Amino acid sequence: MLQVNNLSCERANRELFRNLSFEVSRGVALRIHGLNGSGKTTLLRILAGLYQEFEGDVDWGEEHYPLYIGHRRGLKALMSARENLFWSAAINGQKTKLSEVDEALRQVSMGGYVDIACGSMSEGQCGRVSLARLFLLHNPVWILDEPFNAIDSTGVQCLVERINKHLSSGGILVLSSHVEVPLTNLQELELRY
Amino acid sequence: MKRMVNRKQKTEPGGCALKMGNFFHRLGSPRPFYELSGVVLPVAGVLTLISLVVGSIWALGFAPPDYQQGESVRIMYIHVPSAIVAQSSYMMMGIAGVIFLIWRIKIADIALQCAAPIGASLTFLALVTGAIWGKPTWGAWWVWDARLTSTLVLFFLFIGVIVLRSAKDGSEAVGRATAMLAVVGLVNLPIIKFSVDWWFTLHQPSSFSLTESPSMPAEMWLPLLVMVIGFYLFFFFTWMYRVRTEILKREHRSQWVRSIDDV
Amino acid sequence: MRIILLTVKRDLLLYFRKPGDIFNPLAFSLLVISLFPLGVGPSADILGEISAGIIWVAALLTTLFSIDLMFKEDYEDGTLEQMILGREPLLLVVYGKIIAQWLVGGLVITLLSPLLGMMFYVNTDGILATVLALMLATPTMTLIGSIGAALTLGLNKGGVLIAILILPLYLPVLILGVAMIDTATAGDNYAGHVLWLAAILAISIGFAPLATEQGIRISLSE
């Protein structure tokens, strides 16, 4: 369970948010939305533990080590889809078999691209490969920054299904998105300044 | 274990989870520092002026000339104090860096940032006066003497801090990176100094070092002491002045800064 | 421990897929030092006198230019974020990256150094000492350099900034290393130099990656 208390953050002398407090329980998704530059990405990075210039408390309780997928997709252009995912699993301390990696790629309909270097894929394909992590890794907390960008409608559907499954198994999701998301158990948070 | 509870020191007392003593905590936040330093600054200014004027007149007019170097030894009264204070200011930057990295006290970042240019200038002054002194003593403007060389390295260390700090203005992350660099530099400074000294002895010292007179008479070291104190006060005065300016710059949107009467 | 090996493997794989990252700094520094004979003249006396210094300049340049790229791509494509957030300790990943970096930078220049030594009329004793000195000093340079690379991440200032930050810190190994080669060339015992270089290396192995790890966290918090 995630508890945020009196979170304030300032960047470049501009206050992004002040005294933000909210809670997200297991099995619930929190969608953060707001205009461009309202601090969505900064908030997600704070929650993930990447951005440290803030005041207030972020308490994840037991659930450390979130799975974070940000604007930078975390894929090496020079490594194949399979190698990239294998590395993702390794850095998460997860021992994986190649068959599991291939299966995850199949789930995002990238099964035919396991050996292709990510540098030669299209933007949308890279998006899918990075989302294949959701099928491979077992983190209870997901933090996704604009996960629906650059993927097509079947991709969106596949992602929504995966998220609902994650939530029903007691996971937590925090995501930012401009578009409405068809999720059960959705909480909303709007950032304005 | 990854720390996911993150508390940052707040400017108001009370929000701090650290046991640090209230005094330091208060002094560590910009506003009380600004108010306190406003009282200290004029005093420091007057003391600086007195000690520098007294020290200069004493050193340049009344101290005896050296039996070997003659009148040219008087430049020592500028060279030695600036070198000493320059080294101290690097040390101070390193300590401020440690404080900023551990306790995240904003003032420490400002202190570090403001000390760097003064320290660099003093180092530069030490280098220039060393060169001027070197001409009559060694017959050359520059000699790769152990002290001059390690002062040169110190100058580069200062430059590194200044360059990194100014890479992105006002960013707290860069402030912490700079603090880190200052700490790494401070740890390395003795090793560097030691290795330069060793390197110098390896390459046969050229006659004698500038400041190593076997026993300095009291008529010489007393004015030198006054000058050293004067330089320390000068550093303190300019540093505090810069810190106050930087505080105003950073907090310019806050209520208390706006309510200060323009002079 | 497994993660260190995996990181080394991954980084080596990436270097081999983009050999320019290894090759260009090396080519550049070899080019620079071959300018010395052209500048000061081919006399064996002069070149022999300054040979140790020239070889060290080559080692410094290679390390500096390759260290700049150490975290840069990982930072830009977001894999560095994953290293921070992953369950495996970032410190171990940093160790892995430093090892890989040294294997393609410091080790290569160490292995090339006998060749350079011969070009600059260093005698056999001197060449042996050169290899030994570089073997001990290049890991230190990579370790200290990684701190600079971590602190300048995301500043887009390029290699010059790193050079300003870390070159002064390279001074002790430079002085010790050059003195060691000179001592050996003169036929004297240089065991003391070896111990000093090894001591500095040991301290660097212990502490530099800690600073690098913190530096990465700081730079990513931007």
Short mmCIF file of C-alpha atoms in Angstrom, two decimals, chain B residues 46-64 73-79 81 218-233:
data_model
loop_
_atom_site.label_atom_id
_atom_site.label_comp_id
_atom_site.label_asym_id
_atom_site.label_seq_id
_atom_site.Cartn_x
_atom_site.Cartn_y
_atom_site.Cartn_z
CA VAL B 46 35.70 46.51 10.23
CA LEU B 47 37.99 43.82 11.67
CA THR B 48 39.11 42.84 8.16
CA LEU B 49 39.97 46.42 7.33
CA ILE B 50 41.86 47.00 10.57
CA SER B 51 43.94 43.84 10.39
CA LEU B 52 44.77 44.22 6.70
CA VAL B 53 45.76 47.88 7.06
CA VAL B 54 47.81 47.29 10.21
CA GLY B 55 49.37 44.13 8.79
CA SER B 56 50.27 45.74 5.44
CA ILE B 57 51.88 48.82 6.98
CA TRP B 58 53.77 46.71 9.46
CA ALA B 59 54.88 44.17 6.90
CA LEU B 60 55.76 46.54 4.07
CA GLY B 61 57.14 49.40 6.12
CA PHE B 62 58.58 48.16 9.36
CA ALA B 63 59.44 44.47 9.11
CA PRO B 64 63.16 43.88 8.48
CA VAL B 73 60.89 38.94 0.91
CA ARG B 74 58.05 41.35 1.64
CA ILE B 75 55.88 39.71 -0.97
CA MET B 76 55.78 36.78 1.43
CA TYR B 77 53.28 38.78 3.48
CA ILE B 78 50.80 38.44 0.62
CA HIS B 79 51.90 35.11 -0.78
CA PRO B 81 48.48 34.27 3.78
CA ALA B 218 59.53 37.65 15.63
CA GLU B 219 59.72 40.96 13.71
CA MET B 220 58.83 38.91 10.64
CA TRP B 221 56.36 36.33 11.80
CA LEU B 222 54.28 38.72 13.87
CA PRO B 223 53.26 40.90 10.90
CA LEU B 224 52.85 37.68 8.93
CA LEU B 225 50.44 36.41 11.58
CA VAL B 226 48.45 39.65 11.42
CA MET B 227 48.25 39.31 7.65
CA VAL B 228 47.12 35.69 7.90
CA ILE B 229 44.37 36.70 10.32
CA GLY B 230 43.48 39.57 8.01
CA PHE B 231 43.19 37.25 5.03
CA TYR B 232 41.01 34.86 7.01
CA LEU B 233 38.75 37.73 7.98
#
